[in-house]
Coordinates of C-alpha atoms in Angstrom, one line a residue:
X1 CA 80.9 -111.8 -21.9
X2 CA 82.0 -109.8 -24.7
X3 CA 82.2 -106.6 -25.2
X4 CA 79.8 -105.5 -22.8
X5 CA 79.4 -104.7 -19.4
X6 CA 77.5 -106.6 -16.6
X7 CA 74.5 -104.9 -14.7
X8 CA 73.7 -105.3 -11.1
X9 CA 72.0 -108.1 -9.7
X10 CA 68.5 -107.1 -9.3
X11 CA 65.6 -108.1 -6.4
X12 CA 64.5 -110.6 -8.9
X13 CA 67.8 -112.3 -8.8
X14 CA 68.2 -111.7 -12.1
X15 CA 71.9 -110.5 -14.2
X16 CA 71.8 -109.1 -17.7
X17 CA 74.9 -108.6 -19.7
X18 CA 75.4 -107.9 -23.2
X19 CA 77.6 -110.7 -25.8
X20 CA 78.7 -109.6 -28.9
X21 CA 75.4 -108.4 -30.6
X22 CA 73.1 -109.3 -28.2
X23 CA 71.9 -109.1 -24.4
X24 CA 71.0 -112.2 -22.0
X25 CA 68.9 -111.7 -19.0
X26 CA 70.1 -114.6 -17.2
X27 CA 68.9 -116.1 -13.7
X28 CA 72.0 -116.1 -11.2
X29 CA 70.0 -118.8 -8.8
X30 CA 69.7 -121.4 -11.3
X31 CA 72.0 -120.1 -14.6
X32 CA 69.4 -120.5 -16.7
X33 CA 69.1 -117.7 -19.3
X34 CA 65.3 -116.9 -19.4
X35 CA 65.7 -113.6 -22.4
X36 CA 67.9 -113.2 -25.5
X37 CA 67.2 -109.6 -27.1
X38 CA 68.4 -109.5 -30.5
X39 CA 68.5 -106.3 -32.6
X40 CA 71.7 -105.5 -33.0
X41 CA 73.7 -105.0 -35.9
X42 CA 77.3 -104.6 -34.2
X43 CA 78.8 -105.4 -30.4
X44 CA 76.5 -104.8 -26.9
X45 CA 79.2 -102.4 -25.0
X46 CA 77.1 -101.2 -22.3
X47 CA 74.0 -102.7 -20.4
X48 CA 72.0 -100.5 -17.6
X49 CA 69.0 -102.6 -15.8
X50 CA 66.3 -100.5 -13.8
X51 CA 65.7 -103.7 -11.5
X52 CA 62.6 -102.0 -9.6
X53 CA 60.1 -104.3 -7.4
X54 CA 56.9 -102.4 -8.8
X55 CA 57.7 -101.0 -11.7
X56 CA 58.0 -102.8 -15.2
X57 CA 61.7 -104.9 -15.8
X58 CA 63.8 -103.1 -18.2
X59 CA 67.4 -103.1 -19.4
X60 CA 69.1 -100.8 -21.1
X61 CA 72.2 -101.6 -23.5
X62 CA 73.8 -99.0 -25.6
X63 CA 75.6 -100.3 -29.0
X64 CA 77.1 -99.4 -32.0
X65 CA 74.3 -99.4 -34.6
X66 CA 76.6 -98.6 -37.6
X67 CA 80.6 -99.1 -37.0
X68 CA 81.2 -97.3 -40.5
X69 CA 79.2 -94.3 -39.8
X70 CA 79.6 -94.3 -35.8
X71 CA 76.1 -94.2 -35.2
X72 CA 75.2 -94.5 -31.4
X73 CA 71.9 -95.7 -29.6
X74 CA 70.0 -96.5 -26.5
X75 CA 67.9 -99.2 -27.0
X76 CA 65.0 -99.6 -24.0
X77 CA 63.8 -103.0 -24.0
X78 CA 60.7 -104.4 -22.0
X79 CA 62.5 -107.8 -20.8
X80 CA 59.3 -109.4 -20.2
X81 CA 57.9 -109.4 -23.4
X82 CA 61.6 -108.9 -25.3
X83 CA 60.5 -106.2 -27.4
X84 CA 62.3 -102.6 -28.0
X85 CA 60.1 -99.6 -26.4
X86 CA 62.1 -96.2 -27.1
X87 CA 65.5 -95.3 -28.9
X88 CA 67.3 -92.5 -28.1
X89 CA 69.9 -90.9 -30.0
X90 CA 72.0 -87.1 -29.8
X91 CA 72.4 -86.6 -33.6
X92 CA 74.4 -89.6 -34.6
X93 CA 76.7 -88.7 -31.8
X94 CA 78.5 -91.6 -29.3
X95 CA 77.4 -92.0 -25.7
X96 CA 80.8 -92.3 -23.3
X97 CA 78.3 -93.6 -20.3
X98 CA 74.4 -94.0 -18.8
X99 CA 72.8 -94.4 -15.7
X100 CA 68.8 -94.7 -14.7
X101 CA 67.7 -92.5 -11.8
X102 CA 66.7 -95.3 -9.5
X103 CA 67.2 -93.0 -6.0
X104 CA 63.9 -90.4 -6.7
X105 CA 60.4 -90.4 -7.2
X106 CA 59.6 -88.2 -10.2
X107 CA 59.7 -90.0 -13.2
X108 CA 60.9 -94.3 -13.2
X109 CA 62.3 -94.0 -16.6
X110 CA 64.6 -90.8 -15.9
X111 CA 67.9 -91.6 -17.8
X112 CA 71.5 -89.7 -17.6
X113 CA 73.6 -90.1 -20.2
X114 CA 76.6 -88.6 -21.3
X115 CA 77.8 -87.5 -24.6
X116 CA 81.4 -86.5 -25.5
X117 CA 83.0 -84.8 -25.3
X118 CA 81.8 -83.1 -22.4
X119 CA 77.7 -82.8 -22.2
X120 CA 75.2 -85.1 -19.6
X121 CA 72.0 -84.6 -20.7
X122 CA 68.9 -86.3 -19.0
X123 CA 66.4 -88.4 -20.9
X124 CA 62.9 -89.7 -20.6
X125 CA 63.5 -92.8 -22.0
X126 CA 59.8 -94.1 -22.1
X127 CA 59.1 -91.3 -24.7
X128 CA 63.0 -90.2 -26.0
X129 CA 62.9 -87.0 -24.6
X130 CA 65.3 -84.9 -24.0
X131 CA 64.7 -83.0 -20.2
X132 CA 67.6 -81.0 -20.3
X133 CA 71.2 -81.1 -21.1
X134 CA 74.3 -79.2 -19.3
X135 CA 78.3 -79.1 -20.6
X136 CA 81.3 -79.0 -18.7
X137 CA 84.7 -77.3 -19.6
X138 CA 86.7 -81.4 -18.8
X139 CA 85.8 -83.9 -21.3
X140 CA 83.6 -86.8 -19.1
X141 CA 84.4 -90.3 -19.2
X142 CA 82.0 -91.8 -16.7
X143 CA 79.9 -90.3 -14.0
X144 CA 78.5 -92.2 -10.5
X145 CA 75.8 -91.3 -8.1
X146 CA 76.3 -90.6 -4.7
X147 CA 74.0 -93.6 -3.3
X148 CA 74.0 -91.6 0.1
X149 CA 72.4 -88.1 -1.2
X150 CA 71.1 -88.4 -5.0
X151 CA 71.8 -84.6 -5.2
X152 CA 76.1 -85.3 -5.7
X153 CA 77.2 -86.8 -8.8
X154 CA 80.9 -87.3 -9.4
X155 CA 82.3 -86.9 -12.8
X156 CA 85.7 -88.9 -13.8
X157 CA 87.2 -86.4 -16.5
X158 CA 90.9 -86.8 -18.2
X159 CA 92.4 -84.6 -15.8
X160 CA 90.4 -85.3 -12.9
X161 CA 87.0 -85.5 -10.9
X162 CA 84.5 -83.2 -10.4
X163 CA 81.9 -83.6 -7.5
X164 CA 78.7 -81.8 -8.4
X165 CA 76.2 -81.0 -5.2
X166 CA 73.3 -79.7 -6.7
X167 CA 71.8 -82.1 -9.1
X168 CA 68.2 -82.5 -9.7
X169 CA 66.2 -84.3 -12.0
X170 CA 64.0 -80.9 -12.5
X171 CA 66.6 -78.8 -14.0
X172 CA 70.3 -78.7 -15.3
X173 CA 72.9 -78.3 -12.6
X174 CA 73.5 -74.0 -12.0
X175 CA 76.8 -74.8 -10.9
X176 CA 80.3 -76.2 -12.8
X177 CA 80.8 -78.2 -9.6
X178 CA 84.8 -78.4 -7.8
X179 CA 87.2 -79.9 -9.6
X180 CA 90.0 -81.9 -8.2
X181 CA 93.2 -83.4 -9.5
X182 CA 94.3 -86.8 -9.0
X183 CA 97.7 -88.4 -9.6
X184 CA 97.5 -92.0 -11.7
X185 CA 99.1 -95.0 -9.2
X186 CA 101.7 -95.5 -12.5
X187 CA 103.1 -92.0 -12.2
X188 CA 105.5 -91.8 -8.9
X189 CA 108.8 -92.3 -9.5
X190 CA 108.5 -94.0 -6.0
X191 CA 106.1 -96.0 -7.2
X192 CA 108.1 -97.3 -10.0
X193 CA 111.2 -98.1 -7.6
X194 CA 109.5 -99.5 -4.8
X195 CA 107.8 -101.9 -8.0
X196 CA 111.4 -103.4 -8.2
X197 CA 112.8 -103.7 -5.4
X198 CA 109.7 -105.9 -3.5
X199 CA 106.8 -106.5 -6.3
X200 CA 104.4 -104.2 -7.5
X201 CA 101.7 -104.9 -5.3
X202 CA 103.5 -103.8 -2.3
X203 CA 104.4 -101.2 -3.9
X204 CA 100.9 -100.1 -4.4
X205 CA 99.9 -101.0 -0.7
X206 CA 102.5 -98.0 0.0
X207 CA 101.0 -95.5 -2.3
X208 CA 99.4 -93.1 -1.1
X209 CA 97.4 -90.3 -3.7
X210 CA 96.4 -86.9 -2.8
X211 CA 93.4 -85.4 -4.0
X212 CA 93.9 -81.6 -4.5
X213 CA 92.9 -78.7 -5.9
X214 CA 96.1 -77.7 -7.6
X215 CA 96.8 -79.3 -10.7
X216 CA 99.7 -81.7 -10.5
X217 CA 102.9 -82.0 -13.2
X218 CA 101.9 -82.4 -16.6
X219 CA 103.9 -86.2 -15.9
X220 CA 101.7 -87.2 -12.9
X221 CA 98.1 -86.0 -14.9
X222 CA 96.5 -88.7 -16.4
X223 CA 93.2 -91.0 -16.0
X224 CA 92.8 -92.0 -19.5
X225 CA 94.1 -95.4 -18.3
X226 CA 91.2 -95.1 -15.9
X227 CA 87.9 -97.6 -16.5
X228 CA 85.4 -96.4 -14.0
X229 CA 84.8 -94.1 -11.1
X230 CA 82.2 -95.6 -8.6
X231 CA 81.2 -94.6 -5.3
X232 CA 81.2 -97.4 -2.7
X233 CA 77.2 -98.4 -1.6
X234 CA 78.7 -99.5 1.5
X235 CA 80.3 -97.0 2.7
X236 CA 79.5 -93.9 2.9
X237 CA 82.7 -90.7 1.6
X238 CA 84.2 -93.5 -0.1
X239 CA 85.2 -94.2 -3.6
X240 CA 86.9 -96.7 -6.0
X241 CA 89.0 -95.6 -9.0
X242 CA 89.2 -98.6 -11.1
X243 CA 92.3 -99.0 -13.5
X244 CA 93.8 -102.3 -15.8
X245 CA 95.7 -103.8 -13.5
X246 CA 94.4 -102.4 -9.9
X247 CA 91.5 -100.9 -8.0
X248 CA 92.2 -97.7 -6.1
X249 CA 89.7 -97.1 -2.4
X250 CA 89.7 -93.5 -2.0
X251 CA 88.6 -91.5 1.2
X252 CA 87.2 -88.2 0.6
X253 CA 86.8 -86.7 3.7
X254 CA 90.8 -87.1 4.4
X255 CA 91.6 -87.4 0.5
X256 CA 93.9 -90.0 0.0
X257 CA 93.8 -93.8 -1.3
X258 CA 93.2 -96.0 2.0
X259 CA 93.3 -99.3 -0.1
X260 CA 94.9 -101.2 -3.4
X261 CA 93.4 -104.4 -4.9
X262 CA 96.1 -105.3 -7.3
X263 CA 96.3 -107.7 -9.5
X264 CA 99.4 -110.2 -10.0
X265 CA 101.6 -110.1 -13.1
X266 CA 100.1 -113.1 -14.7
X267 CA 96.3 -111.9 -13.5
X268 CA 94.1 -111.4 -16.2
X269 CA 93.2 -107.3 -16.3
X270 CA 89.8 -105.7 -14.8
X271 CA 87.2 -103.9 -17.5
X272 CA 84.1 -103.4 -14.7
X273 CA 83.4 -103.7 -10.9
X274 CA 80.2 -103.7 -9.1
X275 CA 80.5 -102.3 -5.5
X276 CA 78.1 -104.2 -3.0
X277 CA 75.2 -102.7 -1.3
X278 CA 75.2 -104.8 2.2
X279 CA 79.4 -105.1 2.7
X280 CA 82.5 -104.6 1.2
X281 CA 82.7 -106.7 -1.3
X282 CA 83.5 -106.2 -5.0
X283 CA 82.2 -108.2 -8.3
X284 CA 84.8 -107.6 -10.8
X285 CA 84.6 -108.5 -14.3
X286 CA 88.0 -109.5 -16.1
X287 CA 88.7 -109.2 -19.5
X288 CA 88.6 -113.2 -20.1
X289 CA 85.0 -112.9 -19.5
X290 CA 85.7 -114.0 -15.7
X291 CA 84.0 -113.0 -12.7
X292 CA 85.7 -113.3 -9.1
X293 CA 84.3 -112.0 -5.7
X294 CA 86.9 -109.7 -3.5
X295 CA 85.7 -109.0 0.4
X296 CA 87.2 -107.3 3.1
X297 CA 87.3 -110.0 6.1
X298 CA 87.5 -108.7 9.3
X299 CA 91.3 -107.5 10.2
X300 CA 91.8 -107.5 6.5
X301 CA 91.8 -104.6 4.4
X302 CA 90.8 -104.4 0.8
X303 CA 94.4 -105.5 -0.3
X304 CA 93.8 -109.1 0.7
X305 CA 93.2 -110.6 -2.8
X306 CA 91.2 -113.8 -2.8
X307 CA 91.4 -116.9 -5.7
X308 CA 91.1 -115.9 -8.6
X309 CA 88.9 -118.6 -9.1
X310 CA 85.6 -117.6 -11.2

């Protein structure tokens, strides 16, 4: 793995992921790769799969079709047959992050997409039209679906998240949604001196971050470091905040971290989790191309890290 970003595993059993230029549909059950799209002209850094019992297998990657000019593009493929079906594209402009609508019935090929700095706009990406498009006053870095009510989205911004409550695929979201402010897990000077004195990872077990509606020091703002904002399928009010070096479990109905998964000095940095559906279990995706499995185990919490063992 490259570049790009592993999708979910789908009903069919089936994981695509994007290397260098190209995108593999692979089958997990027997690791056989059974679909190599190739159309791309510079590195895969993004792969979205609409893994849907009875409608047509797609995948979605998004790459850089021109480095030099920065020219951006969603590529829809029909895995089946291998070949391209739409491209979509905001005026040369780069796409910071995508997701298909998988939780409604209106339309299967309902894509949301967002384009920096701070725009989501909503595709049809079986014809490349554009639905309707809505901006925001943060610039967005990623965005995730509440899998418990498909009307909240969260949006991960530079200074923060906000929690939108009335999205529908039928029009742009009225409101600018609440905003919240969260303090990065490198920012506490208590943090830093608890690091220290007994390792950093009981140092993070310690930590404990307040979501709030007042914005915090200029010092403590800042989730650029920040990878991915997920909710947690599992579980419902619960989030991850996923950094370099550790994943952050966030409770929103008391809004405060209630877990740490860090990583050990010599551990090779996170670039992507995938949050289980059925327990509490994470897929994470290192930046050696790795993949390792963390659970919670009964009596354990999230902070029990497992082998690191791919």
């Amino acid at each position: 793995v490259d570049d790009a970003l592993c999708s979910p595993r789908g009903w069919q059993g089936l994981i695509a992921y994007g290397c260098h230029s190209l995108v593999l549909v692979v089958d997990a059950n027997s690791a056989q790769t059974l679909q190599v799209l190739e159309r791309h002209k510079a590195n895969v850094v993004k792969v979205r799969c609409s893994w849907v019992l009875y409608f047509p297998l797609k995948v979605l990657d998004l790459k850089l079709q021109s480095l030099a000019l920065g020219e951006w593009k969603i590529i829809v493929w029909d895995v089946a047959t291998g070949a391209a079906r739409c491209e979509i594209q905001e005026h040369s402009k780069p796409i910071q992050d995508m997701q298909w609508l998988w939780n409604q019935d209106a339309s299967r090929d309902l894509l949301l997409a967002v384009h920096p700095p701070n725009y989501i706009v909503l595709w049809n990406a079986d014809t490349g039209t554009k639905l309707w498009k809505k901006s925001y006053a943060e610039n967005i870095l990623s965005f995730s679906f509440d899998p418990f009510d498909p009307s909240h989205l969260a949006l991960l911004t530079s200074e923060g998240i906000v929690f939108i409550s009335d999205f529908s695929p039928s029009k742009a979201p009225a409101s600018s949604g609440k905003k919240v402010y969260i303090s990065s897990p490198h920012s506490s000077p208590s943090h830093n001196k608890l690091a220290a004195a007994t390792g950093a990872k009981k140092a993070l077990d310690k930590v404990k971050i307040l979501i709030s509606n007042e914005k915090p020091s200029a010092e403590s703002v800042t989730l650029n470091d920040c990878l991915q904002l997920s909710y947690l399928p599992s579980k419902r009010n619960y989030m991850l905040l996923l950094y370099p070096r550790e994943i952050l479990i966030l409770d929103l109905e008391v809004n405060q971290t209630v877990g740490v998964i860090a990583i050990e000095r010599t551990g090779v940095p996170f670039i992507q989790v995938i949050p289980c559906f059925q327990r509490d279990g994470l897929f994470c995706l290192h930046e050696n191309g790795c993949i390792t499995l963390r659970v919670r185990r009964s009596n354990c919490s999230f902070t029990a890290t497992p082998n690191e063992e791919p």
